[in-house]
Amino acid sequence: MGDIVDFESPVLSIEVHEAEAVATLWLDRAEARNAMGVDLWRDLPRAMDLLSGDPAVRAVVVAARGPHFSVGLDLKAMGGLLTGGGDEGSSRSSMAARARGARASVLRLQDAITAVARCPKPVIAAVHGYCIGGGVDLIAACDIRLASSDAVFSVREAKMAIVADLGSLQRLPAIIGAGHLAELAFTGRDISAERAKEIGLVNDLASGAEGVQKAAHALAAEIAANSPIAVQGTKAVLAANEGRTVAEGLDYVATWNAGMLASDDLTEAVTAFMEKRPPKFTGR
């Protein structure tokens, strides 16, 4: 875990619980309510790549320091992107050059969020306080979402006169359904944690920030106790189902298991069952 230990960022930190094989990725800009600025977009893919590649980490929790999960895009730091400046060109550049620069910037931000979805390990969001705009994009890229009972969610972009472009409109239909998403995205309204659970945005609620973070860690530890080959394989097969028919999905998982069933973990599972003891999986 040397690389993870050496990870440094002004807005993110990583805490690894080796005994449970669980890592927590902390949004660590509490003084700014974890607004998402340049540092976050640069460092989030680095952090996720480290977590993805470390075999000692079997599950990841995304949580936040301070009173809020995230108030979304840092409007002061990212104002140039919002006004179409992007990374390329100035006011003297052509419209095409400015549009190309803005598009490149949006794609870069999208890739930072997608780095969370790309993680081969289960990622659990532990949300408290405000989860606004880009915060919703971030949790939509996670596999499981838990929230404190005081959490507030908003797909806020329409109120800012922009179209949400970092993944909420693409990922949330499979999570909450097209109708609920349309309501949230068209109105930009805030919804309570109870409403978020009702529509399936979050799996469960806990009391307060500490409560939801403990619940997410416990869930991550429960997942990490299983065979990482099976858990990560399950995540890969679930992702492969998108855009496939049931028959195509079944064919895919048959091919997957043909190559992955013969593992030391399977032998350990059977042996532990016969010996009436908990299995100790190695991921081999």
Short mmCIF file of C-alpha atoms in Angstrom, two decimals:
data_model
loop_
_atom_site.label_atom_id
_atom_site.label_comp_id
_atom_site.label_asym_id
_atom_site.label_seq_id
_atom_site.Cartn_x
_atom_site.Cartn_y
_atom_site.Cartn_z
CA MET A 1 0.00 0.00 0.00
CA GLY A 2 2.97 2.29 -0.36
CA ASP A 3 1.44 4.39 -3.09
CA ILE A 4 -1.75 4.97 -1.09
CA VAL A 5 0.25 5.95 2.00
CA ASP A 6 2.11 8.49 -0.12
CA PHE A 7 -1.06 9.97 -1.65
CA GLU A 8 -1.30 13.71 -1.02
CA SER A 9 -4.03 16.15 -1.97
CA PRO A 10 -5.31 19.44 -0.55
CA VAL A 11 -8.92 18.28 -0.94
CA LEU A 12 -8.90 14.48 -0.59
CA SER A 13 -7.45 11.99 1.87
CA ILE A 14 -7.40 8.20 1.98
CA GLU A 15 -7.73 6.13 5.14
CA VAL A 16 -7.16 2.37 4.91
CA HIS A 17 -8.48 -0.07 7.49
CA GLU A 18 -6.24 -3.03 6.79
CA ALA A 19 -8.00 -5.50 9.09
CA GLU A 20 -11.24 -5.17 7.12
CA ALA A 21 -9.64 -4.46 3.71
CA VAL A 22 -11.74 -1.28 3.50
CA ALA A 23 -10.55 2.15 2.39
CA THR A 24 -12.33 5.45 2.96
CA LEU A 25 -11.84 8.22 0.42
CA TRP A 26 -12.55 11.45 2.28
CA LEU A 27 -13.70 14.65 0.61
CA ASP A 28 -11.48 16.81 2.78
CA ARG A 29 -12.28 20.43 2.08
CA ALA A 30 -14.64 21.05 4.96
CA GLU A 31 -14.03 24.80 5.09
CA ALA A 32 -15.52 25.13 1.60
CA ARG A 33 -18.31 22.60 2.24
CA ASN A 34 -16.40 20.27 -0.10
CA ALA A 35 -17.04 22.41 -3.16
CA MET A 36 -15.52 20.76 -6.21
CA GLY A 37 -12.70 22.81 -7.62
CA VAL A 38 -9.60 22.28 -9.73
CA ASP A 39 -7.79 20.19 -7.11
CA LEU A 40 -10.69 17.74 -6.80
CA TRP A 41 -10.96 17.15 -10.53
CA ARG A 42 -7.20 16.58 -10.76
CA ASP A 43 -6.86 14.34 -7.72
CA LEU A 44 -10.01 12.21 -7.78
CA PRO A 45 -8.82 10.03 -10.71
CA ARG A 46 -5.41 9.61 -9.04
CA ALA A 47 -7.03 8.47 -5.81
CA MET A 48 -9.38 6.05 -7.55
CA ASP A 49 -6.56 4.56 -9.61
CA LEU A 50 -4.60 3.86 -6.42
CA LEU A 51 -7.60 2.29 -4.70
CA SER A 52 -8.45 0.25 -7.78
CA GLY A 53 -4.95 -1.16 -8.08
CA ASP A 54 -4.29 -2.05 -4.44
CA PRO A 55 -5.13 -5.72 -3.75
CA ALA A 56 -5.27 -4.99 -0.01
CA VAL A 57 -8.37 -2.85 -0.59
CA ARG A 58 -11.53 -4.81 -1.35
CA ALA A 59 -14.20 -2.14 -0.84
CA VAL A 60 -14.22 1.66 -0.84
CA VAL A 61 -16.31 4.17 1.10
CA VAL A 62 -16.63 7.74 -0.18
CA ALA A 63 -17.39 10.08 2.71
CA ALA A 64 -16.87 13.71 3.62
CA ARG A 65 -15.31 15.77 6.38
CA GLY A 66 -17.23 18.71 7.78
CA PRO A 67 -20.97 19.45 7.91
CA HIS A 68 -21.76 18.64 4.27
CA PHE A 69 -20.95 15.95 1.72
CA SER A 70 -20.58 18.45 -1.13
CA VAL A 71 -22.28 21.61 -2.34
CA GLY A 72 -21.20 20.77 -5.88
CA LEU A 73 -19.09 22.68 -8.36
CA ASP A 74 -16.89 25.44 -6.96
CA LEU A 75 -18.47 28.32 -8.84
CA LYS A 76 -15.65 30.76 -8.06
CA ALA A 77 -12.85 28.44 -9.17
CA MET A 78 -14.67 26.96 -12.16
CA GLY A 79 -16.39 30.10 -13.42
CA GLY A 80 -14.45 30.11 -16.68
CA LEU A 81 -15.81 26.70 -17.59
CA LEU A 82 -19.39 27.72 -16.80
CA THR A 83 -19.13 30.77 -19.05
CA GLY A 84 -17.72 28.76 -21.94
CA GLY A 85 -14.06 29.65 -21.55
CA GLY A 86 -12.83 26.11 -21.11
CA ASP A 87 -9.12 25.42 -21.23
CA GLU A 88 -8.58 26.79 -24.70
CA GLY A 89 -8.64 30.24 -26.13
CA SER A 90 -9.53 33.71 -24.89
CA SER A 91 -12.25 36.19 -25.74
CA ARG A 92 -10.35 36.82 -28.99
CA SER A 93 -10.65 33.17 -30.04
CA SER A 94 -13.29 32.02 -32.47
CA MET A 95 -16.56 30.56 -31.21
CA ALA A 96 -15.43 27.16 -32.47
CA ALA A 97 -12.15 27.34 -30.55
CA ARG A 98 -13.93 28.37 -27.35
CA ALA A 99 -16.49 25.60 -27.77
CA ARG A 100 -13.74 23.05 -28.35
CA GLY A 101 -11.96 24.17 -25.19
CA ALA A 102 -15.16 24.07 -23.14
CA ARG A 103 -15.98 20.58 -24.43
CA ALA A 104 -12.49 19.33 -23.54
CA SER A 105 -12.91 20.70 -20.03
CA VAL A 106 -16.28 19.03 -19.55
CA LEU A 107 -14.89 15.71 -20.81
CA ARG A 108 -12.04 15.99 -18.31
CA LEU A 109 -14.46 16.54 -15.44
CA GLN A 110 -16.65 13.70 -16.66
CA ASP A 111 -13.67 11.37 -16.67
CA ALA A 112 -12.90 12.28 -13.05
CA ILE A 113 -16.39 11.14 -12.00
CA THR A 114 -16.21 8.10 -14.26
CA ALA A 115 -13.01 7.07 -12.45
CA VAL A 116 -15.28 6.22 -9.51
CA ALA A 117 -17.57 4.11 -11.68
CA ARG A 118 -14.55 2.41 -13.27
CA CYS A 119 -13.27 1.16 -9.93
CA PRO A 120 -13.45 -2.66 -10.07
CA LYS A 121 -14.25 -2.77 -6.35
CA PRO A 122 -17.59 -1.87 -4.76
CA VAL A 123 -17.83 1.82 -3.89
CA ILE A 124 -20.28 2.97 -1.20
CA ALA A 125 -21.23 6.62 -0.75
CA ALA A 126 -21.89 7.85 2.80
CA VAL A 127 -23.80 11.11 2.43
CA HIS A 128 -24.64 13.70 5.06
CA GLY A 129 -25.72 17.32 4.86
CA TYR A 130 -25.91 18.87 1.42
CA CYS A 131 -25.30 16.72 -1.66
CA ILE A 132 -25.83 19.16 -4.48
CA GLY A 133 -25.12 19.17 -8.22
CA GLY A 134 -21.71 17.59 -8.71
CA GLY A 135 -22.15 15.79 -5.40
CA VAL A 136 -25.07 13.90 -6.93
CA ASP A 137 -22.94 13.15 -9.99
CA LEU A 138 -20.34 11.66 -7.67
CA ILE A 139 -22.71 9.42 -5.70
CA ALA A 140 -24.45 8.31 -8.90
CA ALA A 141 -21.11 6.81 -9.97
CA CYS A 142 -20.98 4.77 -6.75
CA ASP A 143 -22.51 1.31 -6.46
CA ILE A 144 -24.41 1.83 -3.21
CA ARG A 145 -25.56 5.01 -1.48
CA LEU A 146 -26.36 5.50 2.22
CA ALA A 147 -27.44 8.80 3.76
CA SER A 148 -27.92 10.47 7.10
CA SER A 149 -31.48 11.41 7.95
CA ASP A 150 -30.59 15.12 7.61
CA ALA A 151 -29.13 14.80 4.10
CA VAL A 152 -30.46 17.04 1.32
CA PHE A 153 -30.10 16.19 -2.37
CA SER A 154 -30.52 18.34 -5.47
CA VAL A 155 -29.83 18.01 -9.18
CA ARG A 156 -29.42 21.77 -9.07
CA GLU A 157 -28.08 22.64 -12.53
CA ALA A 158 -31.34 23.90 -14.10
CA LYS A 159 -31.49 26.60 -11.43
CA MET A 160 -28.02 27.67 -12.59
CA ALA A 161 -29.12 27.82 -16.24
CA ILE A 162 -26.97 24.87 -17.34
CA VAL A 163 -27.60 21.26 -18.31
CA ALA A 164 -26.19 18.71 -15.87
CA ASP A 165 -23.28 17.18 -17.75
CA LEU A 166 -21.19 15.08 -15.36
CA GLY A 167 -23.24 11.90 -15.25
CA SER A 168 -26.46 12.39 -13.26
CA LEU A 169 -28.65 12.46 -16.37
CA GLN A 170 -26.96 9.33 -17.69
CA ARG A 171 -26.63 7.22 -14.53
CA LEU A 172 -29.68 8.12 -12.46
CA PRO A 173 -32.34 6.64 -14.79
CA ALA A 174 -31.10 3.16 -13.87
CA ILE A 175 -31.11 4.12 -10.17
CA ILE A 176 -34.31 6.11 -9.63
CA GLY A 177 -36.17 5.81 -12.94
CA ALA A 178 -36.76 8.31 -15.72
CA GLY A 179 -39.78 10.00 -14.16
CA HIS A 180 -38.18 10.79 -10.81
CA LEU A 181 -35.03 12.02 -12.54
CA ALA A 182 -37.01 14.26 -14.87
CA GLU A 183 -38.78 15.83 -11.88
CA LEU A 184 -35.52 16.45 -10.02
CA ALA A 185 -33.59 17.72 -13.05
CA PHE A 186 -36.36 19.94 -14.45
CA THR A 187 -37.15 21.60 -11.11
CA GLY A 188 -33.72 21.63 -9.49
CA ARG A 189 -35.54 21.31 -6.16
CA ASP A 190 -34.10 19.98 -2.93
CA ILE A 191 -35.33 16.64 -1.66
CA SER A 192 -35.03 15.16 1.81
CA ALA A 193 -33.24 11.98 2.77
CA GLU A 194 -36.61 10.31 3.27
CA ARG A 195 -37.68 11.21 -0.26
CA ALA A 196 -34.30 10.05 -1.59
CA LYS A 197 -34.84 6.66 0.02
CA GLU A 198 -38.41 6.46 -1.24
CA ILE A 199 -37.32 6.86 -4.87
CA GLY A 200 -34.30 4.59 -4.50
CA LEU A 201 -31.54 7.19 -4.66
CA VAL A 202 -30.23 5.85 -1.36
CA ASN A 203 -30.47 2.33 0.04
CA ASP A 204 -30.86 3.21 3.69
CA LEU A 205 -30.72 6.01 6.25
CA ALA A 206 -28.71 6.45 9.44
CA SER A 207 -28.57 9.06 12.17
CA GLY A 208 -26.08 11.84 11.56
CA ALA A 209 -22.75 11.98 9.75
CA GLU A 210 -21.00 9.61 12.12
CA GLY A 211 -23.89 7.15 11.94
CA VAL A 212 -23.96 6.97 8.16
CA GLN A 213 -20.18 6.70 7.94
CA LYS A 214 -20.17 3.82 10.43
CA ALA A 215 -23.00 2.12 8.52
CA ALA A 216 -21.14 2.49 5.23
CA HIS A 217 -17.94 1.12 6.76
CA ALA A 218 -19.81 -1.88 8.22
CA LEU A 219 -21.40 -2.60 4.86
CA ALA A 220 -18.04 -2.28 3.11
CA ALA A 221 -16.45 -4.66 5.63
CA GLU A 222 -19.24 -7.18 5.09
CA ILE A 223 -18.64 -7.03 1.34
CA ALA A 224 -14.84 -7.20 1.75
CA ALA A 225 -15.17 -10.40 3.79
CA ASN A 226 -16.36 -12.20 0.65
CA SER A 227 -14.10 -13.44 -2.12
CA PRO A 228 -12.77 -10.41 -4.01
CA ILE A 229 -12.75 -12.51 -7.17
CA ALA A 230 -16.47 -13.13 -6.81
CA VAL A 231 -17.36 -9.60 -5.70
CA GLN A 232 -15.39 -7.86 -8.42
CA GLY A 233 -16.62 -10.39 -10.95
CA THR A 234 -20.19 -9.65 -9.91
CA LYS A 235 -19.60 -5.93 -10.39
CA ALA A 236 -18.11 -6.55 -13.84
CA VAL A 237 -21.03 -8.77 -14.88
CA LEU A 238 -23.60 -6.24 -13.63
CA ALA A 239 -21.88 -3.53 -15.67
CA ALA A 240 -21.80 -5.80 -18.72
CA ASN A 241 -25.58 -6.26 -18.52
CA GLU A 242 -26.10 -2.68 -19.66
CA GLY A 243 -27.26 -2.63 -23.26
CA ARG A 244 -27.44 -6.42 -23.47
CA THR A 245 -30.41 -8.74 -23.64
CA VAL A 246 -30.91 -11.32 -20.90
CA ALA A 247 -29.60 -14.01 -23.25
CA GLU A 248 -26.50 -11.97 -24.03
CA GLY A 249 -25.93 -11.30 -20.34
CA LEU A 250 -26.21 -14.99 -19.52
CA ASP A 251 -23.74 -15.84 -22.26
CA TYR A 252 -21.32 -13.23 -20.89
CA VAL A 253 -21.45 -14.55 -17.32
CA ALA A 254 -21.04 -18.13 -18.56
CA THR A 255 -17.84 -17.10 -20.30
CA TRP A 256 -16.71 -15.15 -17.24
CA ASN A 257 -17.20 -18.06 -14.87
CA ALA A 258 -15.59 -20.50 -17.27
CA GLY A 259 -12.36 -18.62 -16.70
CA MET A 260 -12.80 -17.58 -13.06
CA LEU A 261 -14.47 -20.47 -11.19
CA ALA A 262 -11.28 -22.47 -10.68
CA SER A 263 -9.90 -20.28 -7.90
CA ASP A 264 -8.26 -20.87 -4.55
CA ASP A 265 -11.14 -18.88 -3.05
CA LEU A 266 -13.69 -21.43 -4.28
CA THR A 267 -11.66 -24.25 -2.75
CA GLU A 268 -11.45 -22.27 0.50
CA ALA A 269 -15.22 -21.63 0.51
CA VAL A 270 -16.00 -25.33 0.15
CA THR A 271 -13.36 -26.34 2.70
CA ALA A 272 -14.57 -23.77 5.23
CA PHE A 273 -18.16 -24.95 4.78
CA MET A 274 -17.17 -28.55 5.40
CA GLU A 275 -15.09 -27.56 8.43
CA LYS A 276 -17.85 -25.27 9.75
CA ARG A 277 -15.64 -22.21 10.01
CA PRO A 278 -15.56 -18.76 8.39
CA PRO A 279 -13.63 -18.74 5.09
CA LYS A 280 -10.42 -16.76 4.68
CA PHE A 281 -10.32 -15.53 1.12
CA THR A 282 -7.08 -14.48 -0.53
CA GLY A 283 -8.32 -13.31 -3.91
CA ARG A 284 -6.39 -16.02 -5.73
#
